[in-house]
PDB file of C-alpha atoms in Angstrom:
ATOM      1  CA  MET A  29    -121.791 -12.270 140.262  1.00  0.00           C
ATOM      2  CA  TYR A  30    -124.401 -11.972 137.531  1.00  0.00           C
ATOM      3  CA  SER A  31    -126.465 -14.747 139.071  1.00  0.00           C
ATOM      4  CA  LYS A  32    -126.731 -12.763 142.351  1.00  0.00           C
ATOM      5  CA  ILE A  33    -127.899  -9.678 140.456  1.00  0.00           C
ATOM      6  CA  LEU A  34    -130.372 -11.628 138.313  1.00  0.00           C
ATOM      7  CA  SER A  35    -131.741 -13.544 141.318  1.00  0.00           C
ATOM      8  CA  LYS A  36    -133.141 -10.248 142.642  1.00  0.00           C
ATOM      9  CA  PHE A  37    -135.442 -10.019 139.596  1.00  0.00           C
ATOM     10  CA  SER A  38    -138.386 -12.268 138.900  1.00  0.00           C
ATOM     11  CA  LEU A  39    -138.583 -14.167 135.604  1.00  0.00           C
ATOM     12  CA  LYS A  40    -141.163 -11.698 134.315  1.00  0.00           C
ATOM     13  CA  LYS A  41    -138.840  -8.747 135.027  1.00  0.00           C
ATOM     14  CA  ARG A  42    -135.862 -10.521 133.404  1.00  0.00           C
ATOM     15  CA  VAL A  43    -137.839 -11.144 130.210  1.00  0.00           C
ATOM     16  CA  LEU A  44    -139.004  -7.535 130.214  1.00  0.00           C
ATOM     17  CA  LEU A  45    -135.400  -6.315 130.674  1.00  0.00           C
ATOM     18  CA  ALA A  46    -134.212  -8.529 127.798  1.00  0.00           C
ATOM     19  CA  ILE A  47    -136.911  -7.152 125.482  1.00  0.00           C
ATOM     20  CA  LEU A  48    -136.160  -3.576 126.554  1.00  0.00           C
ATOM     21  CA  PHE A  49    -132.424  -4.110 125.941  1.00  0.00           C
ATOM     22  CA  GLN A  50    -133.086  -5.358 122.387  1.00  0.00           C
ATOM     23  CA  ILE A  51    -135.359  -2.395 121.651  1.00  0.00           C
ATOM     24  CA  LEU A  52    -132.697   0.015 122.932  1.00  0.00           C
ATOM     25  CA  ILE A  53    -130.085  -1.577 120.629  1.00  0.00           C
ATOM     26  CA  LEU A  54    -132.386  -1.200 117.613  1.00  0.00           C
ATOM     27  CA  LEU A  55    -133.079   2.437 118.497  1.00  0.00           C
ATOM     28  CA  ALA A  56    -129.348   3.111 118.861  1.00  0.00           C
ATOM     29  CA  MET A  57    -128.701   1.599 115.408  1.00  0.00           C
ATOM     30  CA  LEU A  58    -131.459   3.739 113.900  1.00  0.00           C
ATOM     31  CA  PHE A  59    -130.155   6.851 115.659  1.00  0.00           C
ATOM     32  CA  THR A  60    -126.578   6.377 114.385  1.00  0.00           C
ATOM     33  CA  ALA A  61    -127.837   5.777 110.828  1.00  0.00           C
ATOM     34  CA  PHE A  62    -129.759   9.077 110.771  1.00  0.00           C
ATOM     35  CA  LEU A  63    -127.249  11.133 112.773  1.00  0.00           C
ATOM     36  CA  PRO A  64    -125.375  12.416 109.671  1.00  0.00           C
ATOM     37  CA  LEU A  65    -128.640  13.663 108.142  1.00  0.00           C
ATOM     38  CA  VAL A  66    -129.412  15.702 111.248  1.00  0.00           C
ATOM     39  CA  LEU A  67    -125.984  16.949 112.372  1.00  0.00           C
ATOM     40  CA  GLY A  68    -123.811  16.580 109.267  1.00  0.00           C
ATOM     41  CA  ARG A  69    -122.445  19.384 107.091  1.00  0.00           C
ATOM     42  CA  GLU A  70    -123.603  19.466 103.479  1.00  0.00           C
ATOM     43  CA  MET A  71    -121.367  18.389 100.604  1.00  0.00           C
ATOM     44  CA  ARG A  72    -122.206  18.036  96.899  1.00  0.00           C
ATOM     45  CA  VAL A  73    -120.284  15.593  94.721  1.00  0.00           C
ATOM     46  CA  SER A  74    -120.551  14.506  91.098  1.00  0.00           C
ATOM     47  CA  VAL A  75    -121.931  11.087  90.233  1.00  0.00           C
ATOM     48  CA  LEU A  76    -120.817   8.625  87.558  1.00  0.00           C
ATOM     49  CA  PRO A  77    -123.488   6.459  85.900  1.00  0.00           C
ATOM     50  CA  VAL A  78    -123.897   2.759  86.710  1.00  0.00           C
ATOM     51  CA  ASP A  79    -126.540   0.309  85.502  1.00  0.00           C
ATOM     52  CA  PRO A  80    -128.124  -1.009  88.733  1.00  0.00           C
ATOM     53  CA  ARG A  81    -130.302  -3.827  87.422  1.00  0.00           C
ATOM     54  CA  ASP A  82    -130.678  -6.203  90.375  1.00  0.00           C
ATOM     55  CA  LEU A  83    -134.015  -7.788  91.143  1.00  0.00           C
ATOM     56  CA  PHE A  84    -133.056  -8.809  94.698  1.00  0.00           C
ATOM     57  CA  ARG A  85    -131.962  -5.425  96.111  1.00  0.00           C
ATOM     58  CA  GLY A  86    -135.204  -3.502  95.745  1.00  0.00           C
ATOM     59  CA  ASN A  87    -135.827  -0.105  94.219  1.00  0.00           C
ATOM     60  CA  TYR A  88    -132.626   1.880  94.256  1.00  0.00           C
ATOM     61  CA  VAL A  89    -130.208   3.830  92.137  1.00  0.00           C
ATOM     62  CA  GLN A  90    -126.652   2.516  92.307  1.00  0.00           C
ATOM     63  CA  LEU A  91    -124.116   5.335  92.402  1.00  0.00           C
ATOM     64  CA  ARG A  92    -120.395   5.511  91.737  1.00  0.00           C
ATOM     65  CA  TYR A  93    -117.980   8.372  92.290  1.00  0.00           C
ATOM     66  CA  ASP A  94    -114.595   9.235  90.826  1.00  0.00           C
ATOM     67  CA  PHE A  95    -112.992   8.697  94.257  1.00  0.00           C
ATOM     68  CA  ASN A  96    -114.237   5.072  94.568  1.00  0.00           C
ATOM     69  CA  ASN A  97    -111.473   3.787  92.266  1.00  0.00           C
ATOM     70  CA  LYS A  98    -108.539   5.826  93.631  1.00  0.00           C
ATOM     71  CA  ALA A  99    -107.467   3.167  96.156  1.00  0.00           C
ATOM     72  CA  CYS A 100    -104.695   1.981  93.792  1.00  0.00           C
ATOM     73  CA  ASP A 101    -103.030   5.383  94.179  1.00  0.00           C
ATOM     74  CA  ILE A 102    -102.018   4.653  97.790  1.00  0.00           C
ATOM     75  CA  ASP A 103    -100.580   1.628  99.606  1.00  0.00           C
ATOM     76  CA  VAL A 104    -103.614  -0.014 101.237  1.00  0.00           C
ATOM     77  CA  LYS A 105    -104.972  -3.483 101.844  1.00  0.00           C
ATOM     78  CA  ASN A 106    -108.475  -4.888 102.103  1.00  0.00           C
ATOM     79  CA  GLY A 107    -110.360  -3.563 105.142  1.00  0.00           C
ATOM     80  CA  ASP A 108    -108.165  -0.458 105.661  1.00  0.00           C
ATOM     81  CA  THR A 109    -109.851   2.838 106.495  1.00  0.00           C
ATOM     82  CA  VAL A 110    -109.270   5.650 104.003  1.00  0.00           C
ATOM     83  CA  TYR A 111    -110.360   9.258 103.722  1.00  0.00           C
ATOM     84  CA  ALA A 112    -111.405  11.064 100.542  1.00  0.00           C
ATOM     85  CA  LEU A 113    -110.352  14.719 100.767  1.00  0.00           C
ATOM     86  CA  PHE A 114    -112.315  17.533  99.096  1.00  0.00           C
ATOM     87  CA  ASN A 115    -111.933  21.231  98.301  1.00  0.00           C
ATOM     88  CA  ASP A 116    -114.653  23.735  97.552  1.00  0.00           C
ATOM     89  CA  GLY A 117    -115.187  23.465  93.818  1.00  0.00           C
ATOM     90  CA  LYS A 118    -116.816  25.358  91.028  1.00  0.00           C
ATOM     91  CA  ASP A 119    -120.593  25.605  90.654  1.00  0.00           C
ATOM     92  CA  GLY A 120    -121.232  24.594  94.274  1.00  0.00           C
ATOM     93  CA  LYS A 121    -119.836  21.063  94.008  1.00  0.00           C
ATOM     94  CA  ASP A 122    -117.028  19.797  96.187  1.00  0.00           C
ATOM     95  CA  GLU A 123    -114.013  18.570  94.198  1.00  0.00           C
ATOM     96  CA  PHE A 124    -112.189  15.379  95.109  1.00  0.00           C
ATOM     97  CA  VAL A 125    -108.485  16.038  95.826  1.00  0.00           C
ATOM     98  CA  LYS A 126    -106.978  12.714  96.905  1.00  0.00           C
ATOM     99  CA  LEU A 127    -107.389   9.595  98.991  1.00  0.00           C
ATOM    100  CA  VAL A 128    -105.293   9.294 102.178  1.00  0.00           C
ATOM    101  CA  LYS A 129    -104.808   6.733 104.963  1.00  0.00           C
ATOM    102  CA  ASP A 130    -104.477   9.154 107.885  1.00  0.00           C
ATOM    103  CA  ARG A 131    -107.461  11.077 109.225  1.00  0.00           C
ATOM    104  CA  PRO A 132    -107.151  14.691 108.046  1.00  0.00           C
ATOM    105  CA  LYS A 133    -107.710  17.871 110.031  1.00  0.00           C
ATOM    106  CA  ASP A 134    -109.350  21.111 108.916  1.00  0.00           C
ATOM    107  CA  VAL A 135    -110.477  19.850 105.474  1.00  0.00           C
ATOM    108  CA  LYS A 136    -113.665  18.294 104.125  1.00  0.00           C
ATOM    109  CA  PHE A 137    -113.463  14.507 104.005  1.00  0.00           C
ATOM    110  CA  ILE A 138    -115.511  11.334 103.798  1.00  0.00           C
ATOM    111  CA  LYS A 139    -114.504   8.134 105.593  1.00  0.00           C
ATOM    112  CA  GLY A 140    -114.422   4.881 103.640  1.00  0.00           C
ATOM    113  CA  THR A 141    -113.150   1.307 103.688  1.00  0.00           C
ATOM    114  CA  ILE A 142    -111.037  -0.539 101.139  1.00  0.00           C
ATOM    115  CA  ASN A 143    -112.988  -3.362  99.516  1.00  0.00           C
ATOM    116  CA  ASN A 144    -110.569  -5.031  97.094  1.00  0.00           C
ATOM    117  CA  LYS A 145    -111.868  -7.882  95.004  1.00  0.00           C
ATOM    118  CA  LYS A 146    -109.536  -9.733  92.603  1.00  0.00           C
ATOM    119  CA  HIS A 147    -106.991  -6.934  92.065  1.00  0.00           C
ATOM    120  CA  ASN A 148    -109.703  -4.279  91.780  1.00  0.00           C
ATOM    121  CA  CYS A 149    -108.804  -1.270  93.952  1.00  0.00           C
ATOM    122  CA  TYR A 150    -112.108  -0.011  95.293  1.00  0.00           C
ATOM    123  CA  ALA A 151    -113.103   2.067  98.319  1.00  0.00           C
ATOM    124  CA  LYS A 152    -116.648   1.985  99.718  1.00  0.00           C
ATOM    125  CA  PHE A 153    -118.036   5.030 101.494  1.00  0.00           C
ATOM    126  CA  GLY A 154    -121.586   3.851 102.307  1.00  0.00           C
ATOM    127  CA  ILE A 155    -123.101   6.230  99.746  1.00  0.00           C
ATOM    128  CA  GLU A 156    -123.127   3.921  96.727  1.00  0.00           C
ATOM    129  CA  ALA A 157    -126.876   3.193  96.714  1.00  0.00           C
ATOM    130  CA  TYR A 158    -129.843   5.533  97.044  1.00  0.00           C
ATOM    131  CA  PHE A 159    -133.240   3.941  97.665  1.00  0.00           C
ATOM    132  CA  LEU A 160    -136.298   5.475  95.998  1.00  0.00           C
ATOM    133  CA  PRO A 161    -139.872   4.468  95.171  1.00  0.00           C
ATOM    134  CA  LYS A 162    -139.920   2.169  92.125  1.00  0.00           C
ATOM    135  CA  ASN A 163    -141.119   4.710  89.541  1.00  0.00           C
ATOM    136  CA  LYS A 164    -138.611   7.356  90.698  1.00  0.00           C
ATOM    137  CA  ALA A 165    -135.730   4.844  90.777  1.00  0.00           C
ATOM    138  CA  VAL A 166    -136.435   3.809  87.172  1.00  0.00           C
ATOM    139  CA  GLU A 167    -136.696   7.467  86.093  1.00  0.00           C
ATOM    140  CA  ALA A 168    -133.440   8.376  87.876  1.00  0.00           C
ATOM    141  CA  GLU A 169    -131.665   5.376  86.278  1.00  0.00           C
ATOM    142  CA  LYS A 170    -132.689   6.562  82.815  1.00  0.00           C
ATOM    143  CA  ASN A 171    -131.641  10.166  83.456  1.00  0.00           C
ATOM    144  CA  ILE A 172    -128.139   9.568  84.846  1.00  0.00           C
ATOM    145  CA  THR A 173    -125.844   9.940  81.851  1.00  0.00           C
ATOM    146  CA  LEU A 174    -122.185  10.515  81.071  1.00  0.00           C
ATOM    147  CA  ARG A 175    -122.764  14.272  81.034  1.00  0.00           C
ATOM    148  CA  ASP A 176    -121.971  16.264  84.161  1.00  0.00           C
ATOM    149  CA  ASN A 177    -125.632  16.561  85.129  1.00  0.00           C
ATOM    150  CA  SER A 178    -125.843  14.453  88.293  1.00  0.00           C
ATOM    151  CA  THR A 179    -125.031  15.543  91.830  1.00  0.00           C
ATOM    152  CA  VAL A 180    -125.471  13.850  95.182  1.00  0.00           C
ATOM    153  CA  VAL A 181    -126.151  16.033  98.212  1.00  0.00           C
ATOM    154  CA  LEU A 182    -124.468  14.444 101.220  1.00  0.00           C
ATOM    155  CA  LYS A 183    -124.586  15.135 104.913  1.00  0.00           C
ATOM    156  CA  VAL A 184    -121.236  14.366 106.562  1.00  0.00           C
ATOM    157  CA  LEU A 185    -120.411  14.175 110.267  1.00  0.00           C
ATOM    158  CA  LYS A 186    -117.095  15.431 111.702  1.00  0.00           C
ATOM    159  CA  ASN A 187    -115.849  11.816 111.820  1.00  0.00           C
ATOM    160  CA  GLY A 188    -116.390  11.446 108.041  1.00  0.00           C
ATOM    161  CA  LYS A 189    -119.507   9.278 108.137  1.00  0.00           C
ATOM    162  CA  ALA A 190    -121.726  10.311 105.205  1.00  0.00           C
ATOM    163  CA  ARG A 191    -125.342   9.753 104.186  1.00  0.00           C
ATOM    164  CA  ILE A 192    -127.153  10.758 101.017  1.00  0.00           C
ATOM    165  CA  GLU A 193    -129.704  13.516 101.534  1.00  0.00           C
ATOM    166  CA  SER A 194    -130.829  13.779  97.908  1.00  0.00           C
ATOM    167  CA  LEU A 195    -129.919  13.058  94.292  1.00  0.00           C
ATOM    168  CA  ILE A 196    -130.118  15.879  91.741  1.00  0.00           C
ATOM    169  CA  ILE A 197    -130.234  15.004  88.020  1.00  0.00           C
ATOM    170  CA  ASP A 198    -130.569  17.801  85.444  1.00  0.00           C
ATOM    171  CA  GLY A 199    -131.817  20.122  88.197  1.00  0.00           C
ATOM    172  CA  LYS A 200    -134.533  17.707  89.384  1.00  0.00           C
ATOM    173  CA  LYS A 201    -134.316  16.587  93.004  1.00  0.00           C
ATOM    174  CA  TYR A 202    -135.013  12.908  93.797  1.00  0.00           C
TER     175      TYR A 202
END
């Protein structure tokens, strides 16, 4: 069946179609990566400090949240989808409520995946690293402390997919 369809096109047209198909796939991947930043609702969550010294990953700030380590609170296995639920909190930040296995309705949530390694209950949400120019990444690393001075501004789609819009440390936006 496919051979009959392809026989109608010359070799030049087939190569052109193959290149066009690959370009369309790359554009679709780029579009889905930026979709939360364009259409997502804003959420602000607190950040916990982590030392991100890794020469191979580039210039980034590694981030951790209090809801990353709550996977032990529910019965899940590696690869399961989970949802972190949030309420409107004080001072404009959204407060983590709990981690659940079933997709919630009518509440703020972020979608994540269980990533257990050697009895370590950990959920990844795709917002654990924020890439910056080298000098800003080093400055942000130094300024993230144990105090409650760091906030991540997220954009979240209705399906729970989140992307980092900005990082705010001591009132300075990165």
